[in-house]
XYZ file of C-alpha atoms in Angstrom:
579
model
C -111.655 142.518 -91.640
C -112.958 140.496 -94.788
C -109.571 141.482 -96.864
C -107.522 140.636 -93.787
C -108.620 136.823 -94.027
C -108.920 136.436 -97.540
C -105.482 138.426 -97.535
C -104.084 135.823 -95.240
C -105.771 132.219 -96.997
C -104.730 133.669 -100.458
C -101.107 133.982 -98.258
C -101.419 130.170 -97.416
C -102.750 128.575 -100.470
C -99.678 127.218 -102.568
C -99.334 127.015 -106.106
C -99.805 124.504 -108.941
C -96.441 123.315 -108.773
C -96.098 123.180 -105.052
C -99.363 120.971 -104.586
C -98.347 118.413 -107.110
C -95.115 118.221 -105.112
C -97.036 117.635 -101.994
C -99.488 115.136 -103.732
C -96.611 113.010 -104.745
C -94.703 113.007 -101.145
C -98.370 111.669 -99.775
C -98.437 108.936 -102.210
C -95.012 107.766 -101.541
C -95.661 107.871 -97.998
C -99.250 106.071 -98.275
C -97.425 102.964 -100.440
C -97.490 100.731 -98.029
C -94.259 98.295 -98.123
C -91.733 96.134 -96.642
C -90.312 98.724 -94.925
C -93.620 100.544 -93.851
C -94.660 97.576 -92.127
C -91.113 97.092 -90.291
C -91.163 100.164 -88.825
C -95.020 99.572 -87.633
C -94.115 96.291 -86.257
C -91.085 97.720 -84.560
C -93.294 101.019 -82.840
C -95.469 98.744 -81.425
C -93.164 96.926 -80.150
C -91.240 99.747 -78.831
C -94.390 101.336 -77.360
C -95.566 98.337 -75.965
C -92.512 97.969 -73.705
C -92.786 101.748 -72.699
C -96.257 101.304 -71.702
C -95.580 98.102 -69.423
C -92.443 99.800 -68.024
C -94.681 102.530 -67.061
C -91.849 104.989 -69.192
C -92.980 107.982 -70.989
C -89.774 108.231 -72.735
C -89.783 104.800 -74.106
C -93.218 106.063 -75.338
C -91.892 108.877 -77.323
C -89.360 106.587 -78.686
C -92.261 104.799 -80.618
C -93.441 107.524 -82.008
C -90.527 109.085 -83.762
C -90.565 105.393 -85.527
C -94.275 105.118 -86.477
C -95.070 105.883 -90.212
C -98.847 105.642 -89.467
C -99.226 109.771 -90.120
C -98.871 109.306 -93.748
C -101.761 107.299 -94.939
C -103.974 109.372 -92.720
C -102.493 112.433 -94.939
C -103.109 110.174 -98.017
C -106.963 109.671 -96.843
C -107.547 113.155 -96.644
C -105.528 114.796 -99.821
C -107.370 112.061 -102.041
C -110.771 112.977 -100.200
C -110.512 116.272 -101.652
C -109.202 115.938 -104.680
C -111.209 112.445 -105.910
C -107.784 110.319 -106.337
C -109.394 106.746 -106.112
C -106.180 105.427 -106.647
C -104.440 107.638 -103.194
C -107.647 106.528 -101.689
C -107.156 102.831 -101.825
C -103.639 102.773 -101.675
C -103.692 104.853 -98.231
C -106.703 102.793 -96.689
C -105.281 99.704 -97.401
C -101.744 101.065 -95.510
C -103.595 102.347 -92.695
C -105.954 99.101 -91.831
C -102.885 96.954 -92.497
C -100.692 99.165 -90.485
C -103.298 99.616 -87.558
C -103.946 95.242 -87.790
C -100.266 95.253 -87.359
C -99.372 97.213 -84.426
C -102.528 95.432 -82.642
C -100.571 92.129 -83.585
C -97.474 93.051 -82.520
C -99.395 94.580 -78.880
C -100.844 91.787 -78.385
C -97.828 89.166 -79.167
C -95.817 91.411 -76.567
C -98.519 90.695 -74.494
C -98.200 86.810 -73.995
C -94.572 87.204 -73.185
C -94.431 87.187 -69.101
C -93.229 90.688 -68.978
C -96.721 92.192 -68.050
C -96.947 92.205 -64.101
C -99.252 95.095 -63.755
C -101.467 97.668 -64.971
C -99.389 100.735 -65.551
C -101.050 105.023 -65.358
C -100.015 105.127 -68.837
C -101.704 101.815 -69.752
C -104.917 102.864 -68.136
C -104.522 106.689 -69.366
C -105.654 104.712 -72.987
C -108.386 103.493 -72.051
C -110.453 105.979 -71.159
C -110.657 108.571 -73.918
C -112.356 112.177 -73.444
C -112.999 115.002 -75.393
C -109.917 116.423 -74.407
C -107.734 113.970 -76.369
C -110.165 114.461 -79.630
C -109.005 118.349 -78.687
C -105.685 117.437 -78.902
C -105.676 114.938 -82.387
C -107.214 118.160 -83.569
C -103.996 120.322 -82.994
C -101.739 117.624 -83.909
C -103.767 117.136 -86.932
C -103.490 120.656 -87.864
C -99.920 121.028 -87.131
C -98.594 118.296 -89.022
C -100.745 119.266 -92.197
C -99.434 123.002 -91.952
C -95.910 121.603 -91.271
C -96.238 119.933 -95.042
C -98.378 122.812 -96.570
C -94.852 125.211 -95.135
C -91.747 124.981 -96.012
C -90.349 127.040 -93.374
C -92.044 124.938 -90.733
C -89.689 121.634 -89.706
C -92.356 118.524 -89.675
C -90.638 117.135 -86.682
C -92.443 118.101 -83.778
C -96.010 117.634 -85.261
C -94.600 114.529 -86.789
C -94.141 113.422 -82.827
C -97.654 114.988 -81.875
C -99.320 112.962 -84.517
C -97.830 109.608 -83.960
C -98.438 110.320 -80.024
C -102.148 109.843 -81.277
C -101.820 106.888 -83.293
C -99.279 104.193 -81.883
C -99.694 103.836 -78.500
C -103.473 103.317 -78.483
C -102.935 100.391 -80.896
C -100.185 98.925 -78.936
C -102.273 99.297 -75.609
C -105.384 98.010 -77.615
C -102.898 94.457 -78.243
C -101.868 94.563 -74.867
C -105.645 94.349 -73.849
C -106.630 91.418 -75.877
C -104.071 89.620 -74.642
C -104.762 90.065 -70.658
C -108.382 89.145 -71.962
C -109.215 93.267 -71.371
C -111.614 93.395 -73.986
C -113.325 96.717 -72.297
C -109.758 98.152 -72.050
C -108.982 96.711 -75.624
C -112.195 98.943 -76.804
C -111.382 102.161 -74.870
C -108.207 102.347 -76.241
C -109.466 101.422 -80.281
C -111.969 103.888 -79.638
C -109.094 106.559 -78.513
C -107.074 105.727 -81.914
C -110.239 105.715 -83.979
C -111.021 109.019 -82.308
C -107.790 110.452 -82.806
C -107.977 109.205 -86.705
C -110.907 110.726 -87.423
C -110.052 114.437 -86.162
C -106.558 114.141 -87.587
C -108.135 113.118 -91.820
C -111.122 115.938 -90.837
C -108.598 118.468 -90.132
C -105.771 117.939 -92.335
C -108.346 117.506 -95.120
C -109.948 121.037 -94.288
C -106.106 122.211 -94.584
C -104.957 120.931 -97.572
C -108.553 122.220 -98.822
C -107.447 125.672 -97.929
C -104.164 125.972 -99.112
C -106.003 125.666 -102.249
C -104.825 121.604 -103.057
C -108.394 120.804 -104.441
C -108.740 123.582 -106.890
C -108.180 121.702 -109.931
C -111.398 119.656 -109.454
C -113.642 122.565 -108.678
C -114.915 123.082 -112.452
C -115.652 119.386 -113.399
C -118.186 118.376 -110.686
C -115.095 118.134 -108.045
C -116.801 120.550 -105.559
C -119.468 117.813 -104.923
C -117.301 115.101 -104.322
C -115.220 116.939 -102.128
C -118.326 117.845 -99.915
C -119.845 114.769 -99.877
C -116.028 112.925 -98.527
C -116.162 116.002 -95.845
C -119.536 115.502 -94.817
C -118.545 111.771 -93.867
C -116.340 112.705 -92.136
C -117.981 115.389 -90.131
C -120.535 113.059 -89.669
C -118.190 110.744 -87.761
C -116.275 113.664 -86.269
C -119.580 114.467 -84.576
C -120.610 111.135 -83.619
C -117.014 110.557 -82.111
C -117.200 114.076 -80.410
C -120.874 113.260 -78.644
C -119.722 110.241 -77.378
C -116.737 111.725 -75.703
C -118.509 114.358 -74.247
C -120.761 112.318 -72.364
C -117.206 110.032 -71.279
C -115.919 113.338 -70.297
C -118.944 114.560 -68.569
C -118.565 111.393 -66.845
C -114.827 111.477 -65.710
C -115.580 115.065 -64.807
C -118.590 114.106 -62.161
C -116.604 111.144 -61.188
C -113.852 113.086 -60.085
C -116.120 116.137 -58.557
C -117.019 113.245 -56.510
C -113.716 112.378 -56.092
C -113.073 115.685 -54.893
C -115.463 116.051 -52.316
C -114.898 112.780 -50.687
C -111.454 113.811 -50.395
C -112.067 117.535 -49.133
C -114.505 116.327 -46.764
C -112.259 113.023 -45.219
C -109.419 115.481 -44.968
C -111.294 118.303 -43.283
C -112.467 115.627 -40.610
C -108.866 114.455 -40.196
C -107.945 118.163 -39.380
C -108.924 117.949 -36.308
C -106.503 115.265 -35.263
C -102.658 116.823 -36.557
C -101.557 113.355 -36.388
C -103.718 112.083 -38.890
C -103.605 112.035 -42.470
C -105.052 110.541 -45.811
C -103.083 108.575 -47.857
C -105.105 106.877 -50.464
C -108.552 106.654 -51.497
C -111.057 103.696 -53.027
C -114.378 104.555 -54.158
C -116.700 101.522 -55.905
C -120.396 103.559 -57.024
C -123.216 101.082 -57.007
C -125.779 103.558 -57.847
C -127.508 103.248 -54.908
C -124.697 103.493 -52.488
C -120.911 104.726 -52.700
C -118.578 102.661 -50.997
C -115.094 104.347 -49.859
C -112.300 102.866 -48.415
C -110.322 105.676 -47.008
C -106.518 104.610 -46.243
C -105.303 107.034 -42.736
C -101.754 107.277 -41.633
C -102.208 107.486 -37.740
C -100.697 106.888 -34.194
C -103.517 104.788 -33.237
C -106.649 103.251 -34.678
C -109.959 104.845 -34.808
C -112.760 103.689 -32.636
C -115.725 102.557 -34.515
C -117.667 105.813 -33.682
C -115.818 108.051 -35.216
C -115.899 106.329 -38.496
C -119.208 106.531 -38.460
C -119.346 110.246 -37.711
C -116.939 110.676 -40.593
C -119.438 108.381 -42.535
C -122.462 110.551 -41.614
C -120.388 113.520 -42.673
C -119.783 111.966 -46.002
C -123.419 111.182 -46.528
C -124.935 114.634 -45.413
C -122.073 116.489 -48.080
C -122.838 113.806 -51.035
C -126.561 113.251 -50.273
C -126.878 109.494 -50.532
C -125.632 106.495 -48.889
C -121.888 105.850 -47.758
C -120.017 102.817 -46.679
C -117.158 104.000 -45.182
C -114.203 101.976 -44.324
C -110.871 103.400 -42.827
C -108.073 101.367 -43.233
C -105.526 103.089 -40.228
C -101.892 102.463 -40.783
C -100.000 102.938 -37.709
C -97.506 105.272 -37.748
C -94.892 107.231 -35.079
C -93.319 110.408 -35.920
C -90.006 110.478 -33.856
C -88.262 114.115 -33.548
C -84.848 114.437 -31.444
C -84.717 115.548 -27.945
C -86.853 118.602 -27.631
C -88.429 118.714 -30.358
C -91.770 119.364 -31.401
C -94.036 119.828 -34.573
C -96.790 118.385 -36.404
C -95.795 116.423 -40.046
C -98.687 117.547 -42.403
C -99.266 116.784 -46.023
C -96.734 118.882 -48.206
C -97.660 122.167 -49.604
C -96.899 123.720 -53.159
C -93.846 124.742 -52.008
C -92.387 121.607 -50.265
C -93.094 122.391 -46.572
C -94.134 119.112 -44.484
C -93.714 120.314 -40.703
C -95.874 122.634 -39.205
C -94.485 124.168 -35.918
C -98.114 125.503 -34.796
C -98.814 122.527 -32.809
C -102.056 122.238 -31.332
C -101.528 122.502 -27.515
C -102.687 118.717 -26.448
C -100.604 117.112 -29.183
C -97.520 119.373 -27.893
C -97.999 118.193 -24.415
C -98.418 114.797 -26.157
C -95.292 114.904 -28.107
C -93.418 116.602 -25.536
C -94.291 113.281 -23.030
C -93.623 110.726 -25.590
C -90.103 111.921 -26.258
C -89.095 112.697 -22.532
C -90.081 109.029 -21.613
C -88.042 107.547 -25.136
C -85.279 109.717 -23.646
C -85.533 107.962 -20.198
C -86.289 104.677 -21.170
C -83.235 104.083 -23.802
C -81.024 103.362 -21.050
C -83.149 101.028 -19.838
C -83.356 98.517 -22.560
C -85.530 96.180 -19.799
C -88.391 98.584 -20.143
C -89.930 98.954 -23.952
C -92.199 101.741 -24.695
C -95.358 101.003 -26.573
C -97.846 103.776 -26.905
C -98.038 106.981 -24.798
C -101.794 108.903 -25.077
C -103.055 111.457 -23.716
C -106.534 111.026 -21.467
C -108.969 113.246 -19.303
C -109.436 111.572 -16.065
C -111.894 113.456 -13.434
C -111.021 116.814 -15.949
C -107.541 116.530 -15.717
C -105.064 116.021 -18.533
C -103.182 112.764 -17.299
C -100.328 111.128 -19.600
C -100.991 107.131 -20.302
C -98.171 105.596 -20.738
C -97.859 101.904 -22.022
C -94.821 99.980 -20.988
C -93.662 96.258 -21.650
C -91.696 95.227 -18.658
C -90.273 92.159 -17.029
C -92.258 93.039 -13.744
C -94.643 95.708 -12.567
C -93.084 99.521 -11.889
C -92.899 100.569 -8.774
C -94.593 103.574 -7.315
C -90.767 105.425 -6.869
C -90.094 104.568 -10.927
C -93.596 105.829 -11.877
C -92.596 109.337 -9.809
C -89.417 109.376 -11.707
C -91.515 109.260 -14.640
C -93.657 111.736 -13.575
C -91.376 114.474 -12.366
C -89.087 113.971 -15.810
C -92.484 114.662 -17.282
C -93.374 117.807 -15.697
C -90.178 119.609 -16.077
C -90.024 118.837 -19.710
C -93.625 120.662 -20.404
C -93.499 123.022 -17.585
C -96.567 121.859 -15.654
C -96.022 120.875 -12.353
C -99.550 119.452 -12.022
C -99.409 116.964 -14.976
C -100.081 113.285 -13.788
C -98.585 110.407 -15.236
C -100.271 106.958 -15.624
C -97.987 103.832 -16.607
C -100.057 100.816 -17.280
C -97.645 97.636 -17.522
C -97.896 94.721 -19.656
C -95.410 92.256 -18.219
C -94.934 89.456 -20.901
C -93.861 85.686 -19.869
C -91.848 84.508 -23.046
C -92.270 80.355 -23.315
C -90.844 78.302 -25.957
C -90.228 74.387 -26.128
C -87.910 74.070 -22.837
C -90.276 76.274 -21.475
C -90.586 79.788 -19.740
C -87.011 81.887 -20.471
C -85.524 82.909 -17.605
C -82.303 83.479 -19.288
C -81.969 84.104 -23.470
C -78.846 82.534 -23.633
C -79.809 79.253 -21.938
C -82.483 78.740 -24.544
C -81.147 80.245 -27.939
C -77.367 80.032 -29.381
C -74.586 77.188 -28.976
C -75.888 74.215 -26.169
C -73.533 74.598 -23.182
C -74.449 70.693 -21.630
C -72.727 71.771 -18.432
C -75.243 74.317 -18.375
C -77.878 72.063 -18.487
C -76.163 69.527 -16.320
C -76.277 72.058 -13.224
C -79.758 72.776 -14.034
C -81.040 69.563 -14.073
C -78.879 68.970 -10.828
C -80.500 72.226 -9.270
C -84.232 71.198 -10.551
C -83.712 67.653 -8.533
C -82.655 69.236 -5.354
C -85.185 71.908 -5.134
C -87.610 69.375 -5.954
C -86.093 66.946 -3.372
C -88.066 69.573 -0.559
C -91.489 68.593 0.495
C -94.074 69.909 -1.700
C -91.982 72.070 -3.666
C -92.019 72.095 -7.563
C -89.681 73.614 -9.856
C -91.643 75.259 -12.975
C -88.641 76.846 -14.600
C -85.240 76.928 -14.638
C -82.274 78.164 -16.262
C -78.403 78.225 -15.862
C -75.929 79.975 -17.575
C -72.246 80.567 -17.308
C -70.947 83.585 -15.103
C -66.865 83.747 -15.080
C -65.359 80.650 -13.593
C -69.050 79.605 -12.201
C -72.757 79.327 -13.141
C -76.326 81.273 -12.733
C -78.754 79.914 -11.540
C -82.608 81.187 -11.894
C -85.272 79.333 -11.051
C -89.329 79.419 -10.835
C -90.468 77.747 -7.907
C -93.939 77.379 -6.291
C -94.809 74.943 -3.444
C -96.953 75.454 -0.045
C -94.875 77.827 1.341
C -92.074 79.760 0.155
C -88.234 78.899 0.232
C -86.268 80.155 2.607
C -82.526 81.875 2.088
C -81.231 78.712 4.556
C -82.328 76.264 1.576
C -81.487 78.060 -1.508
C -77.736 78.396 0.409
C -77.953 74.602 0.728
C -79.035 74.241 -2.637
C -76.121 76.600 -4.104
C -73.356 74.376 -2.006
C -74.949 71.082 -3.018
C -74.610 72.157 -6.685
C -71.742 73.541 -6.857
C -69.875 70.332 -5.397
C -71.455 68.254 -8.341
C -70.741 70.920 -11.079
C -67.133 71.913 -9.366
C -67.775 75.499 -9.844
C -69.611 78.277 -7.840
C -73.123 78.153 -7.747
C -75.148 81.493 -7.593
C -79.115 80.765 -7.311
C -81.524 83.233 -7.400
C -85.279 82.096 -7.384
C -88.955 83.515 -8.020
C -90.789 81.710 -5.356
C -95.054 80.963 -5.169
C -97.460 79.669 -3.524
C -99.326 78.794 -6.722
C -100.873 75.276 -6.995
C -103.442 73.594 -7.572
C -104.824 70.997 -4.507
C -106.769 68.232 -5.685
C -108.274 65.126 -3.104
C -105.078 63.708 -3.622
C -102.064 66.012 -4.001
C -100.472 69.213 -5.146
C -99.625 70.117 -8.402
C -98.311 73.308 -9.717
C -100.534 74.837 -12.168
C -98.327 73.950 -15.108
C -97.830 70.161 -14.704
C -101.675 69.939 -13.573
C -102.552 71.873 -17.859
C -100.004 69.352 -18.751
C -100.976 66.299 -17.577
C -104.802 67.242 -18.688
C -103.288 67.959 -22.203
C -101.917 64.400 -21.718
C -104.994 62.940 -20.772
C -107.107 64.727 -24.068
C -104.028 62.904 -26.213
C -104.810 59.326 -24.749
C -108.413 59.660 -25.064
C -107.602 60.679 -29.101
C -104.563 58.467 -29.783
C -102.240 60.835 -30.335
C -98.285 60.665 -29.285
C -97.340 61.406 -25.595
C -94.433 63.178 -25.960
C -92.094 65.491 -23.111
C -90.123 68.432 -23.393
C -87.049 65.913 -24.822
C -89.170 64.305 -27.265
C -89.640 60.911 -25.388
C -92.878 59.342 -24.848
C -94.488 60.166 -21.334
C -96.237 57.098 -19.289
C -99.897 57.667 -18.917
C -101.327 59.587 -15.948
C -101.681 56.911 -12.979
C -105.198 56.356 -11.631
C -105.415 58.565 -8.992
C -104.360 61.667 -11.359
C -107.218 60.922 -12.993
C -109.530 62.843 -10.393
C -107.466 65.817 -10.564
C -110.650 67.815 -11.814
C -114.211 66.402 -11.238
C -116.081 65.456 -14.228
């Protein structure tokens, strides 16, 4: 086994003539000059922009460019063989070279091209022991790649300047956003990456037998004493990183188990799912704001349960938010399944659907089926609730008036066939909206929005004076459109009694003489006022002319519907309310 290895190191060392060759490319490379410090400058640059683009490839791009490998070489070939003069030259090119590329970072970094923090900013700020693992290879690579002929220095050339540029230019980019813990994370990463690249390419060059000539004169000591130093700050490099790593590691064990524990919870419900997660340690307590795609928003009890859960699997105190986005998942006619998170190989729809959610599902799109040829009637929400121990299907309309018991039973029976259950009960709970704007409540869209028609309005104000012409009768909205050759008519009326068909026919003929066209009236009539010691008013005019009366009292502008100023309430409207 012994004559194997010596068999194979007295296979790698390289002769006399060889090493001097080798000794003089490292030089030349470790000059620094005009043209060293171009193509620094430019690899910053170039890595800069690839790291605030967020691009990988731009990335790689600076590193083919970046001469920064050399001097490092330099450092470690005059390490072991005591060249003072390789020493110098390559320090100076590397501290020069690394001052530059944090320049040119950090110039790139005033320009108003940085919007955000990019993943492969942030990836270089936060160095492990797993990227001193991986300087180490490259290190090694690119040393045997010069010590070989028969191995191309390309790729390690890459691997090495993947250590060595982007650091520095993320290090600029740092100092310039006024980062100066992400400026240090990522020095710390190059410095790291330095120091394993010269310890390992030195150890390389030391066997393939490139310090030899020094061994008789006292050169063994020197050579020991440079790789102690650097051992030294191998180690102390290494021992910080582990403890970073050990770190990142519990962090994202953490990580992991807040995650594993949040989605188990959120298994229960097929229509739920995490999206994101936000986690803020304060030592004594972990707070996590969970981000949930779902139908509908969690009641405050079951966070906490999910809290409680969090807490009894991480053993100290939680803060749990969940931030519930609101999502519907829509399948054609028929069609049922459950859209989960996607597997390893790319399935997203699960057709195992819990039974509730499939009667759920099933419900929802029967009544979206229905209801799209009734554009009147908008669908909100459709749930699914126990009432007295029987499943019964909630479902939340927005309609211009209140269903009727026959519509609900259409509903219902559409329902049943669709699942198969002739038992299932339907529930539809109506919110009937009243739409107002400055004219007031819309009877008719057109009459409020789009070109004015002033014959329109001329009819309606005609129709508004002769309603309003009847004893105790008050019009509170109106609107008139144009139908054909005639008008429209629809009205809001409340009074003491209602209006009878005999007056809205005398209203239609008495129009329709001024206007010259057919009058059609049709009109929502209430007893709705309020009765003061003095009068009626409908409930609208009385909120208006206390609004009026709150204006006064704090000088502001009286103004109407048409802009103009309204007259002060008289005396007697005064005791409308007691005060």
């Amino acid at each position: 086994m012994g004559g194997s290895i010596k068999g194979l190191l007295d296979g790698f060392r390289v002769g006399e003539e060889k090493a001097e060759r080798i000794a003089g490319e490292v030089a030349r490379g470790s000059t620094p000059g005009a043209g060293f410090y171009a193509l620094i400058a430019t690899a910053a640059l170039i890595a800069s922009l690839g790291l605030v683009a967020n691009s990988p490839a731009v990335i790689i791009g600076a590193m083919l460019v970046s001469p920064l490998m050399s001097p490092i070489f330099g450092l470690s070939l005059g390490m072991i063989r005591g060249d003072t003069s390789l020493l110098a030259k390559s320090v100076r090119a590397e501290v020069s070279g690394m001052a530059l590329a944090v320049a040119f970072g950090a110039l790139f970094g005033l320009l108003p091209v940085m919007t955000e923090v990019t993943p492969e900013m942030l990836a270089r700020t936060e160095p492990t022991l797993l990227d001193l693992l991986v300087a180490v290879f490259a290190g090694f690579a690119g040393t045997l790649a010069m010590v070989d002929d028969r191995i191309s220095p390309a790729l390690p050339g890459v691997a090495i300047a993947t250590a060595i540029v982007p650091p520095l230019a993320t290090c600029g980019l740092c100092l310039a956003a006024g980062a100066t813990q992400g400026a240090t994370g990522a020095f710390l990463l190059f410095f790291a990456n330095f120091v394993a690249i010269l310890l390992v390419s030195a150890l390389t060059f030391l066997a393939a037998g490139l310090a030899r000539r020094h061994a008789g004169n006292g050169g063994a000591r020197m050579v020991a004493g440079n790789l102690a130093v650097a051992v030294l700050g191998f180690l102390l490099v290494s021992a910080y990183l582990t403890g970073t790593l050990t770190a990142i590691v519990k962090d994202r064990r953490q990580a992991g188990q807040v995650k594993e524990t949040i989605e188990a919870l959120l298994a229960e419900d097929p229509n739920a799912s995490l999206v994101t997660l936000h986690r803020k340690d304060h030592g004594d307590t972990l707070d996590i704001l969970a981000t949930v795609r779902t139908p509908k928003p969690f009641d405050p009890q079951r966070v906490a349960d999910m809290e409680q859960a969090l807490q009894e699997r991480l053993g100290g105190k939680v803060r749990l938010v969940a931030r519930c986005l609101l999502t519907k998942d829509i399948f054609p006619p028929g069609g049922t399944a459950v859209v989960t998170a996607p597997s390893l190989d790319g399935s997203f729809l699960s057709v195992e659907v819990p039974a509730d959610v499939k009667r759920l599902q099933l419900a929802e799109q029967t009544l979206r089926e229905i209801l799209a040829t009734r554009p009147q009637l908008l669908l909100l929400d459709v749930d699914l609730v126990h009432i007295a121990g029987d499943p019964v299907i909630l479902a939340t309309l927005q309609s211009p008036r209140p269903l009727i018991p026959l519509e609900a039973e259409e509903f219902e029976r559409a329902v049943r066939q669709r699942l198969g259950e002739p038992g299932l009960r339907l529930l539809a709970r109506c919110q009937v909206p009243v739409d107002v704007d400055s004219r007031g409540r819309i009877l008719f869209g057109k009459a409020h929005f789009g070109p004015e028609d002033r014959a329109a309005r001329a009819v309606a104000e005609t129709a508004r004076q002769a309603v309003e012409a009847l004893p105790d009768m008050f019009v509170t909205a109106l609107d008139v459109i144009r139908d054909g050759e005639g008008f429209v008519a629809r009205a809001e009326i409340t009074g003491t009694r209602l209006v009878t068909p005999e007056q809205i026919r005398d209203i239609e003929a008495r129009v329709a003489v001024s206007a010259g066209a057919p009058v059609r009236l049709s009109a929502w009539s209430r007893t709705d006022l309020m009765v003061t010691d003095s009068r009626y008013l409908p409930v609208e005019e009385y909120t208006r002319r206390r609004l009026m009366e709150g204006r006064e009292e704090t000088g502001a502008p009286q103004q109407t519907d048409a802009g103009e100023k309204h007259p002060p309430a008289v005396a007697t409207d005064q005791a409308i309310e007691p005060k």
